Short mmCIF file of C-alpha atoms in Angstrom, two decimals:
data_model
loop_
_atom_site.label_atom_id
_atom_site.label_comp_id
_atom_site.label_asym_id
_atom_site.label_seq_id
_atom_site.Cartn_x
_atom_site.Cartn_y
_atom_site.Cartn_z
CA UNK P 245 -4.01 25.81 -11.23
CA UNK P 246 -4.05 23.76 -14.39
CA UNK P 247 -2.42 19.99 -14.27
CA UNK P 248 -2.81 19.57 -10.67
CA UNK P 249 -3.78 16.04 -11.23
CA UNK P 250 -4.35 14.03 -14.43
CA UNK P 251 -7.19 11.51 -14.64
CA UNK P 252 -7.48 8.68 -17.26
CA UNK P 253 -9.71 5.61 -17.64
CA UNK P 254 -9.21 2.45 -19.92
CA UNK P 255 -11.75 -0.48 -20.38
CA UNK P 256 -10.20 -3.92 -20.68
CA UNK P 257 -12.32 -4.01 -24.08
CA UNK P 258 -13.25 -1.01 -26.19
CA UNK P 259 -16.17 -3.07 -27.27
CA UNK P 260 -18.52 -5.67 -25.85
CA UNK P 261 -20.66 -8.04 -27.83
CA UNK P 262 -24.29 -7.40 -28.15
CA UNK P 263 -25.62 -10.26 -25.60
CA UNK P 264 -28.83 -11.02 -23.77
CA UNK P 265 -26.87 -11.40 -20.46
CA UNK P 266 -24.80 -9.36 -18.11
CA UNK P 267 -21.13 -8.97 -18.99
CA UNK P 268 -18.08 -8.69 -16.69
CA UNK P 269 -15.83 -5.61 -17.67
CA UNK P 270 -12.88 -3.99 -16.12
CA UNK P 271 -12.02 -0.12 -15.96
CA UNK P 272 -8.45 0.86 -15.07
CA UNK P 273 -8.48 4.20 -13.49
CA UNK P 274 -5.30 6.27 -13.00
CA UNK P 275 -4.68 9.57 -10.93
CA UNK P 276 -1.39 11.11 -11.04
CA UNK P 277 -0.25 14.62 -9.89
CA UNK P 278 0.66 16.64 -13.09
CA UNK P 279 3.77 18.26 -14.04
CA UNK P 280 2.61 21.47 -12.22
CA UNK P 281 3.40 19.53 -8.98
CA UNK P 282 6.97 18.97 -9.64
CA UNK P 283 8.43 21.96 -7.53
CA UNK P 284 5.70 21.35 -4.85
CA UNK P 285 7.25 19.83 -1.56
CA UNK P 286 5.77 19.83 2.08
CA UNK P 287 7.75 19.59 4.98
CA UNK P 288 7.75 16.42 7.20
CA UNK P 289 6.79 15.67 10.72
CA UNK P 290 8.38 12.33 11.11
CA UNK P 291 8.78 9.82 13.93
CA UNK P 292 11.06 7.00 13.85
CA UNK P 293 9.84 4.25 16.07
CA UNK P 294 12.53 1.59 16.16
CA UNK P 295 12.83 -1.96 17.80
CA UNK P 296 16.01 -2.47 20.02
CA UNK P 297 15.02 -5.66 21.68
CA UNK P 298 17.49 -8.42 22.12
CA UNK P 299 16.75 -10.28 18.93
CA UNK P 300 17.98 -7.05 17.17
CA UNK P 301 21.61 -7.81 17.79
CA UNK P 302 24.35 -7.80 15.57
CA UNK P 303 23.68 -6.78 11.88
CA UNK P 304 20.12 -5.84 12.50
CA UNK P 305 20.92 -3.12 15.10
CA UNK P 306 23.94 -1.87 13.08
CA UNK P 307 22.12 -1.57 9.74
CA UNK P 308 19.03 -0.04 11.69
CA UNK P 309 21.32 2.95 12.95
CA UNK P 310 22.84 3.18 9.61
CA UNK P 311 19.18 3.72 8.09
CA UNK P 312 18.13 6.05 10.85
CA UNK P 313 21.01 8.23 10.12
CA UNK P 314 20.41 8.17 6.44
CA UNK P 315 16.85 9.32 7.14
CA UNK P 316 18.33 12.34 9.02
CA UNK P 317 20.76 13.05 6.18
CA UNK P 318 17.73 13.21 3.79
CA UNK P 319 15.76 15.89 5.87
CA UNK P 320 16.13 19.40 5.93
CA UNK P 321 15.59 22.59 8.49
CA UNK P 322 12.07 22.77 7.54
CA UNK P 323 11.43 18.99 8.83
CA UNK P 324 10.84 17.80 12.10
CA UNK P 325 11.98 14.38 13.31
CA UNK P 326 11.63 12.71 16.56
CA UNK P 327 13.31 9.33 17.34
CA UNK P 328 11.95 6.71 19.64
CA UNK P 329 13.20 3.20 20.39
CA UNK P 330 11.38 0.47 22.42
CA UNK P 331 12.12 -2.98 23.92
CA UNK P 332 9.68 -4.12 26.64
CA UNK P 333 10.30 0.06 27.59
CA UNK P 334 10.29 2.85 25.66
CA UNK P 335 13.13 5.12 25.10
CA UNK P 336 13.16 8.58 23.76
CA UNK P 337 16.23 8.92 21.78
CA UNK P 338 15.38 12.45 20.38
CA UNK P 339 12.33 14.54 21.14
CA UNK P 340 10.46 16.33 18.44
CA UNK P 341 12.63 18.98 16.78
CA UNK P 342 13.57 20.52 13.45
CA UNK P 343 16.41 19.09 11.61
CA UNK P 344 18.97 21.54 12.42
CA UNK P 345 21.79 19.62 13.96
CA UNK P 346 22.24 16.46 11.99
CA UNK P 347 25.34 15.44 13.70
CA UNK P 348 23.92 15.67 17.05
CA UNK P 349 20.84 13.47 15.98
CA UNK P 350 23.32 10.85 14.34
CA UNK P 351 25.32 10.70 17.71
CA UNK P 352 22.13 9.85 19.57
CA UNK P 353 21.35 7.24 17.08
CA UNK P 354 24.72 5.59 17.54
CA UNK P 355 23.85 5.20 21.23
CA UNK P 356 20.90 2.72 20.48
CA UNK P 357 22.02 -0.71 21.67
CA UNK P 358 19.86 -3.91 21.52
CA UNK P 359 18.33 -5.58 24.65
CA UNK P 360 15.25 -6.60 26.44
CA UNK P 361 11.84 -7.89 25.04
CA UNK P 362 9.24 -6.39 22.80
CA UNK P 363 6.24 -4.19 23.45
CA UNK P 364 5.61 -2.21 20.54
CA UNK P 365 2.54 0.05 22.03
CA UNK P 366 4.98 1.87 24.33
CA UNK P 367 7.11 2.87 21.32
CA UNK P 368 4.01 3.74 19.12
CA UNK P 369 2.42 5.81 22.08
CA UNK P 370 5.78 7.99 22.59
CA UNK P 371 6.02 8.37 18.85
CA UNK P 372 2.53 9.71 18.61
CA UNK P 373 3.00 12.01 21.39
CA UNK P 374 6.15 13.48 19.67
CA UNK P 375 4.11 13.72 16.37
CA UNK P 376 1.47 15.53 18.04
CA UNK P 377 3.76 18.49 18.86
CA UNK P 378 4.21 19.36 15.21
CA UNK P 379 1.00 18.33 13.72
CA UNK P 380 -0.30 20.58 10.75
CA UNK P 381 -2.29 20.42 7.76
CA UNK P 382 0.82 22.08 5.89
CA UNK P 383 2.96 19.08 7.13
CA UNK P 384 3.21 15.43 6.07
CA UNK P 385 2.98 13.58 9.27
CA UNK P 386 4.26 9.91 9.30
CA UNK P 387 5.38 7.11 11.67
CA UNK P 388 8.07 4.86 10.33
CA UNK P 389 7.77 1.75 12.64
CA UNK P 390 10.23 -1.30 12.39
CA UNK P 391 10.26 -4.58 14.42
CA UNK P 392 11.41 -7.82 14.13
CA UNK P 393 9.52 -9.59 16.72
CA UNK P 394 6.12 -10.48 18.26
CA UNK P 395 4.89 -7.89 20.62
CA UNK P 396 3.46 -9.39 23.92
CA UNK P 397 0.00 -8.69 25.51
CA UNK P 398 -0.43 -5.23 23.95
CA UNK P 399 -1.78 -5.94 20.47
CA UNK P 400 -5.16 -4.20 21.13
CA UNK P 401 -3.27 -1.22 22.31
CA UNK P 402 -1.40 -1.26 19.22
CA UNK P 403 -4.44 -1.13 17.11
CA UNK P 404 -5.94 1.53 19.05
CA UNK P 405 -2.95 3.66 18.53
CA UNK P 406 -2.98 2.81 14.84
CA UNK P 407 -6.53 4.04 14.64
CA UNK P 408 -5.66 7.01 16.75
CA UNK P 409 -2.83 7.84 14.32
CA UNK P 410 -5.12 7.81 11.37
CA UNK P 411 -7.91 9.90 13.16
CA UNK P 412 -4.85 12.59 13.86
CA UNK P 413 -3.84 12.63 10.30
CA UNK P 414 -0.88 10.62 11.01
CA UNK P 415 0.12 7.63 8.47
CA UNK P 416 1.84 4.67 10.02
CA UNK P 417 4.13 2.71 7.59
CA UNK P 418 5.15 -0.48 9.40
CA UNK P 419 7.92 -2.51 8.47
CA UNK P 420 8.49 -6.17 9.73
CA UNK P 421 12.30 -7.53 9.60
CA UNK P 422 12.97 -11.12 9.28
CA UNK P 423 10.50 -14.13 10.10
CA UNK P 424 9.47 -13.64 13.47
CA UNK P 425 6.84 -10.98 13.74
CA UNK P 426 3.01 -10.72 13.34
CA UNK P 427 2.04 -9.87 9.86
CA UNK P 428 -1.64 -9.55 10.56
CA UNK P 429 -1.11 -7.03 13.50
CA UNK P 430 1.37 -5.01 11.38
CA UNK P 431 -1.15 -4.82 8.44
CA UNK P 432 -3.91 -3.77 10.61
CA UNK P 433 -1.88 -1.14 12.46
CA UNK P 434 -0.91 0.29 9.12
CA UNK P 435 -4.33 0.06 7.45
CA UNK P 436 -6.15 1.78 10.58
CA UNK P 437 -3.94 4.88 9.57
CA UNK P 438 -4.05 4.79 5.78
CA UNK P 439 -0.37 3.45 5.82
CA UNK P 440 1.10 0.04 4.51
CA UNK P 441 3.09 -2.61 6.02
CA UNK P 442 5.99 -4.39 4.15
CA UNK P 443 8.44 -7.32 4.65
CA UNK P 444 12.03 -6.72 4.98
CA UNK P 445 13.73 -10.18 4.56
CA UNK P 446 17.39 -9.29 5.35
CA UNK P 447 19.10 -6.79 7.45
CA UNK P 448 20.95 -5.82 4.39
CA UNK P 449 17.80 -4.21 2.97
CA UNK P 450 16.84 -2.09 6.28
CA UNK P 451 18.71 1.00 4.53
CA UNK P 452 17.14 0.69 1.14
CA UNK P 453 13.54 0.44 2.67
CA UNK P 454 14.34 3.49 4.81
CA UNK P 455 15.47 5.46 1.91
CA UNK P 456 12.21 4.48 -0.35
CA UNK P 457 10.07 5.50 2.73
CA UNK P 458 11.61 8.82 3.07
CA UNK P 459 11.41 9.44 -0.71
CA UNK P 460 7.87 8.54 -0.78
CA UNK P 461 6.86 10.94 2.03
CA UNK P 462 8.86 13.70 0.62
CA UNK P 463 7.08 13.18 -2.74
CA UNK P 464 3.42 13.42 -1.32
CA UNK P 465 1.71 16.54 -2.54
CA UNK P 466 -1.88 15.53 -2.68
CA UNK P 467 -4.07 14.71 0.62
CA UNK P 468 -7.74 13.68 1.19
CA UNK P 469 -8.17 12.28 -2.33
CA UNK P 470 -11.42 10.59 -2.90
CA UNK P 471 -13.02 8.87 -6.06
CA UNK P 472 -16.65 9.05 -6.74
CA UNK P 473 -17.74 6.67 -9.55
CA UNK P 474 -21.09 7.65 -10.97
CA UNK P 475 -22.46 4.64 -12.72
CA UNK P 476 -25.16 4.60 -15.52
CA UNK P 477 -28.41 2.49 -15.05
CA UNK P 478 -27.64 -1.34 -15.53
CA UNK P 479 -24.02 -0.99 -14.24
CA UNK P 480 -23.07 -2.48 -10.96
CA UNK P 481 -19.74 -2.52 -9.20
CA UNK P 482 -18.24 -5.80 -8.16
CA UNK P 483 -14.84 -5.03 -6.61
CA UNK P 484 -12.46 -2.22 -6.42
CA UNK P 485 -8.74 -2.92 -6.39
CA UNK P 486 -5.88 -0.71 -5.97
CA UNK P 487 -3.17 -1.85 -8.29
CA UNK P 488 -0.41 0.75 -8.05
CA UNK P 489 1.45 1.54 -6.05
CA UNK P 490 0.65 -1.93 -4.75
CA UNK P 491 -2.34 -4.37 -5.04
CA UNK P 492 -4.98 -4.17 -2.25
CA UNK P 493 -8.80 -4.58 -2.15
CA UNK P 494 -9.94 -0.96 -1.27
CA UNK P 495 -13.62 -1.75 -1.30
CA UNK P 496 -16.12 1.05 -1.78
CA UNK P 497 -18.88 2.89 -0.16
CA UNK P 498 -22.36 3.39 -1.74
CA UNK P 499 -23.55 6.85 -1.83
CA UNK P 500 -26.73 6.19 -3.63
CA UNK P 501 -28.11 3.29 -5.91
CA UNK P 502 -25.67 4.31 -8.82
CA UNK P 503 -22.93 6.49 -6.85
CA UNK P 504 -19.99 4.72 -4.95
CA UNK P 505 -16.97 6.40 -3.19
CA UNK P 506 -13.57 4.95 -2.98
CA UNK P 507 -10.91 6.58 -0.48
CA UNK P 508 -7.54 7.21 -2.09
CA UNK P 509 -5.78 9.22 0.63
CA UNK P 510 -2.54 10.73 -0.44
CA UNK P 511 -0.72 10.83 -3.99
CA UNK P 512 2.78 11.25 -4.64
CA UNK P 513 4.26 13.21 -7.48
CA UNK P 514 5.51 10.92 -10.34
CA UNK P 515 3.69 8.09 -8.79
CA UNK P 516 0.41 6.86 -10.34
CA UNK P 517 -2.50 5.74 -8.14
CA UNK P 518 -4.15 3.07 -10.37
CA UNK P 519 -7.36 1.33 -9.60
CA UNK P 520 -9.02 -1.68 -11.23
CA UNK P 521 -12.74 -1.79 -10.97
CA UNK P 522 -14.80 -4.77 -11.95
CA UNK P 523 -18.24 -4.00 -13.42
CA UNK P 524 -21.24 -6.10 -14.27
CA UNK P 525 -22.76 -4.40 -17.27
CA UNK P 526 -26.58 -5.11 -18.54
CA UNK P 527 -27.20 -5.74 -22.24
CA UNK P 528 -27.50 -2.98 -24.49
CA UNK P 529 -28.04 -2.70 -28.26
CA UNK P 530 -25.06 -1.84 -30.47
CA UNK P 531 -24.04 1.64 -29.97
CA UNK P 532 -21.53 3.85 -27.91
CA UNK P 533 -22.55 4.36 -24.39
CA UNK P 534 -21.34 6.47 -21.28
CA UNK P 535 -21.27 3.83 -18.69
CA UNK P 536 -19.86 5.93 -15.76
CA UNK P 537 -18.20 9.25 -14.87
CA UNK P 538 -15.00 9.13 -12.63
CA UNK P 539 -14.34 12.12 -10.31
CA UNK P 540 -11.53 12.71 -7.85
CA UNK P 541 -11.70 15.39 -5.24
CA UNK P 542 -8.40 16.28 -3.58
CA UNK P 543 -6.60 19.10 -1.46
CA UNK P 544 -3.03 20.17 -2.31
CA UNK P 545 -1.99 21.95 1.07
CA UNK P 546 1.37 23.06 -0.41
CA UNK P 547 -0.40 25.31 -3.00
CA UNK P 548 -3.44 26.23 -0.61
CA UNK P 549 -5.79 24.41 -2.81
CA UNK P 550 -8.76 22.70 -1.07
CA UNK P 551 -11.62 20.67 -2.66
CA UNK P 552 -10.15 20.60 -6.19
CA UNK P 553 -12.00 18.33 -8.81
CA UNK P 554 -11.12 16.40 -11.93
CA UNK P 555 -13.49 14.23 -13.86
CA UNK P 556 -13.71 12.14 -17.07
CA UNK P 557 -16.33 9.81 -18.71
CA UNK P 558 -15.87 6.33 -19.06
CA UNK P 559 -17.16 5.22 -22.57
CA UNK P 560 -18.02 1.62 -23.79
CA UNK P 561 -18.98 0.36 -27.43
CA UNK P 562 -21.40 -2.37 -27.86
CA UNK P 563 -20.80 -4.12 -31.26
CA UNK P 564 -22.18 -6.86 -33.35
CA UNK P 565 -18.95 -7.25 -34.92
CA UNK P 566 -17.60 -10.51 -33.31
CA UNK P 567 -13.95 -9.76 -34.43
CA UNK P 568 -14.11 -6.30 -32.84
CA UNK P 569 -15.74 -7.58 -29.67
CA UNK P 570 -12.90 -10.02 -29.14
CA UNK P 571 -10.06 -7.54 -29.05
CA UNK P 572 -8.67 -6.58 -25.58
CA UNK P 573 -6.39 -3.95 -24.11
CA UNK P 574 -3.23 -6.18 -23.29
CA UNK P 575 -1.88 -3.86 -20.67
CA UNK P 576 -5.25 -3.82 -18.56
CA UNK P 577 -5.43 -7.57 -19.13
CA UNK P 578 -1.88 -8.00 -17.79
CA UNK P 579 -3.09 -5.94 -14.59
CA UNK P 580 -6.13 -8.20 -14.29
CA UNK P 581 -3.77 -11.48 -14.41
CA UNK P 582 -1.62 -9.90 -11.77
CA UNK P 583 -4.78 -9.21 -9.52
CA UNK P 584 -6.00 -12.59 -10.03
CA UNK P 585 -2.64 -14.18 -8.75
CA UNK P 586 -2.72 -11.99 -5.73
CA UNK P 587 -6.41 -12.94 -5.02
CA UNK P 588 -5.35 -16.79 -5.26
CA UNK P 589 -2.55 -16.39 -2.79
CA UNK P 590 -4.73 -14.44 -0.39
CA UNK P 591 -7.33 -17.04 -0.42
CA UNK P 592 -4.89 -19.68 0.04
CA UNK P 593 -3.37 -18.00 3.19
CA UNK P 594 -7.10 -17.47 4.44
CA UNK P 595 -7.83 -21.07 4.01
CA UNK P 596 -4.65 -22.39 5.45
CA UNK P 597 -5.35 -20.43 8.65
CA UNK P 598 -8.76 -22.01 8.87
CA UNK P 599 -7.24 -25.36 8.61
CA UNK P 600 -8.33 -26.17 5.06
CA UNK P 601 -5.08 -27.83 3.87
CA UNK P 602 -6.45 -29.16 0.63
CA UNK P 603 -8.00 -25.83 -0.71
CA UNK P 604 -5.14 -23.74 0.49
CA UNK P 605 -2.49 -26.19 -1.37
CA UNK P 606 -4.87 -26.20 -4.32
CA UNK P 607 -4.96 -22.46 -4.59
CA UNK P 608 -1.22 -22.09 -3.91
CA UNK P 609 -0.53 -24.33 -6.81
CA UNK P 610 -2.93 -22.37 -9.19
CA UNK P 611 -1.21 -19.40 -8.05
CA UNK P 612 2.10 -20.80 -8.98
CA UNK P 613 0.97 -21.69 -12.39
CA UNK P 614 -0.12 -18.10 -13.06
CA UNK P 615 3.06 -16.49 -11.67
CA UNK P 616 5.06 -18.91 -13.75
CA UNK P 617 2.97 -17.70 -16.91
CA UNK P 618 4.09 -14.00 -15.70
CA UNK P 619 7.68 -14.86 -15.53
CA UNK P 620 7.68 -14.57 -11.79
CA UNK P 621 9.82 -17.92 -11.28
CA UNK P 622 10.80 -17.09 -7.74
CA UNK P 623 7.41 -16.42 -6.37
CA UNK P 624 5.89 -19.40 -7.99
CA UNK P 625 8.72 -21.48 -6.48
CA UNK P 626 7.84 -20.21 -3.11
CA UNK P 627 4.16 -21.09 -3.67
CA UNK P 628 4.83 -24.54 -4.76
CA UNK P 629 7.19 -25.03 -1.60
CA UNK P 630 4.34 -23.67 0.69
CA UNK P 631 1.85 -26.12 -0.86
CA UNK P 632 4.24 -28.83 -0.19
CA UNK P 633 4.85 -27.42 3.55
CA UNK P 634 1.04 -27.71 3.78
CA UNK P 635 0.60 -31.23 2.56
CA UNK P 636 3.52 -32.62 4.28
CA UNK P 637 3.52 -30.68 7.75
CA UNK P 638 0.01 -29.27 7.95
CA UNK P 639 1.24 -25.60 7.73
CA UNK P 640 3.04 -23.03 5.91
CA UNK P 641 6.50 -21.68 6.80
CA UNK P 642 6.75 -18.26 8.25
CA UNK P 643 9.12 -16.84 5.88
CA UNK P 644 7.23 -18.36 2.97
CA UNK P 645 4.02 -17.08 4.18
CA UNK P 646 5.50 -13.27 4.38
CA UNK P 647 7.18 -13.64 1.06
CA UNK P 648 3.84 -14.49 -0.72
CA UNK P 649 1.89 -12.18 1.30
CA UNK P 650 3.78 -9.02 0.61
CA UNK P 651 5.65 -9.75 -2.71
CA UNK P 652 2.42 -10.67 -4.54
CA UNK P 653 1.18 -7.00 -3.71
CA UNK P 654 4.01 -5.61 -5.77
CA UNK P 655 3.34 -7.54 -8.93
CA UNK P 656 2.19 -4.75 -10.75
CA UNK P 657 5.31 -2.72 -9.92
CA UNK P 658 7.19 -4.84 -12.34
CA UNK P 659 5.21 -3.44 -15.13
CA UNK P 660 6.62 -0.39 -17.22
CA UNK P 661 4.94 2.95 -16.63
#
């Protein structure tokens, strides 16, 4: 059908100057499900995998129960849900079932009590077993995992389960609550399945995070999206960054000397998936050139569509007019700046892990400067505080590390559509 997916491309500059050397250029590629997808909705196959260890006492467990019940209220009879709790043991609160008796499910949620240690793999394994019962290409299969603590001795098993989930078509979205959890582990679990991890800094925010997670699942309409970028001679890709819905380094797979492939995965209706591609472009005489062609292939299970494609050419002008060659697309350059700030804090965290205090603190202060220029005062202050922590104590705080790591991923979300 028409208007399945809309594909647009914008260069950071409409014209490059005529020069004798390679030049760096950026192209913003955006794919968004079209208006024809507005009424498409796939049923969910969802497993909630929830930490009930002793550290979840008080407001944490209360708000977790409230959030889980909200999820139940948001689902319909076509959806399936299972609920698993874990401490150092696993507890099957509700086996995989269609959401036909919401009150019974909520009563079971109310019986979840905190206590015990933390072993995430037990909960993940049980959650995957329940998801397997309703796996189908016509369903959106998700695991929503929440923990507030460090898992002990089963990290490798957690990563295996994350990989197994991805191979089965299950996306794991992992949420870390508070300060004392392993962000490297949750990121790796999520990324292995095609999902994302995120940071909940306060129990008061659990409900809103769960609400947003369910909306994202219900809005998923496109699956198996792949971008192929066919490059003209003399055009070389350097990096591919996802910039919406959040910033991450996607990387790419060379298909040939001039073709590269980028996995996009799933697209949500009304939510652009935007990529920023860094290109090195060889010298050319004055004129207009097609430097690349972008093509996205995708499936829409809800409409029984498989292997659909949309493509567009990426054009660039080379000009001897110095004034024209200095003109920039402000929106694209704004995104470049946000990606640059994200890169700086990422490199700072990496250097801090390696013990390079001077290098890490220098990059944090550089990131703070850029963040201040963007009006991100709170994040800039966090970067400066962590630079001080490094210089005075030799290490960053757990909360500050998580805040910078996860909040800088969302810088592009502040932009107007």
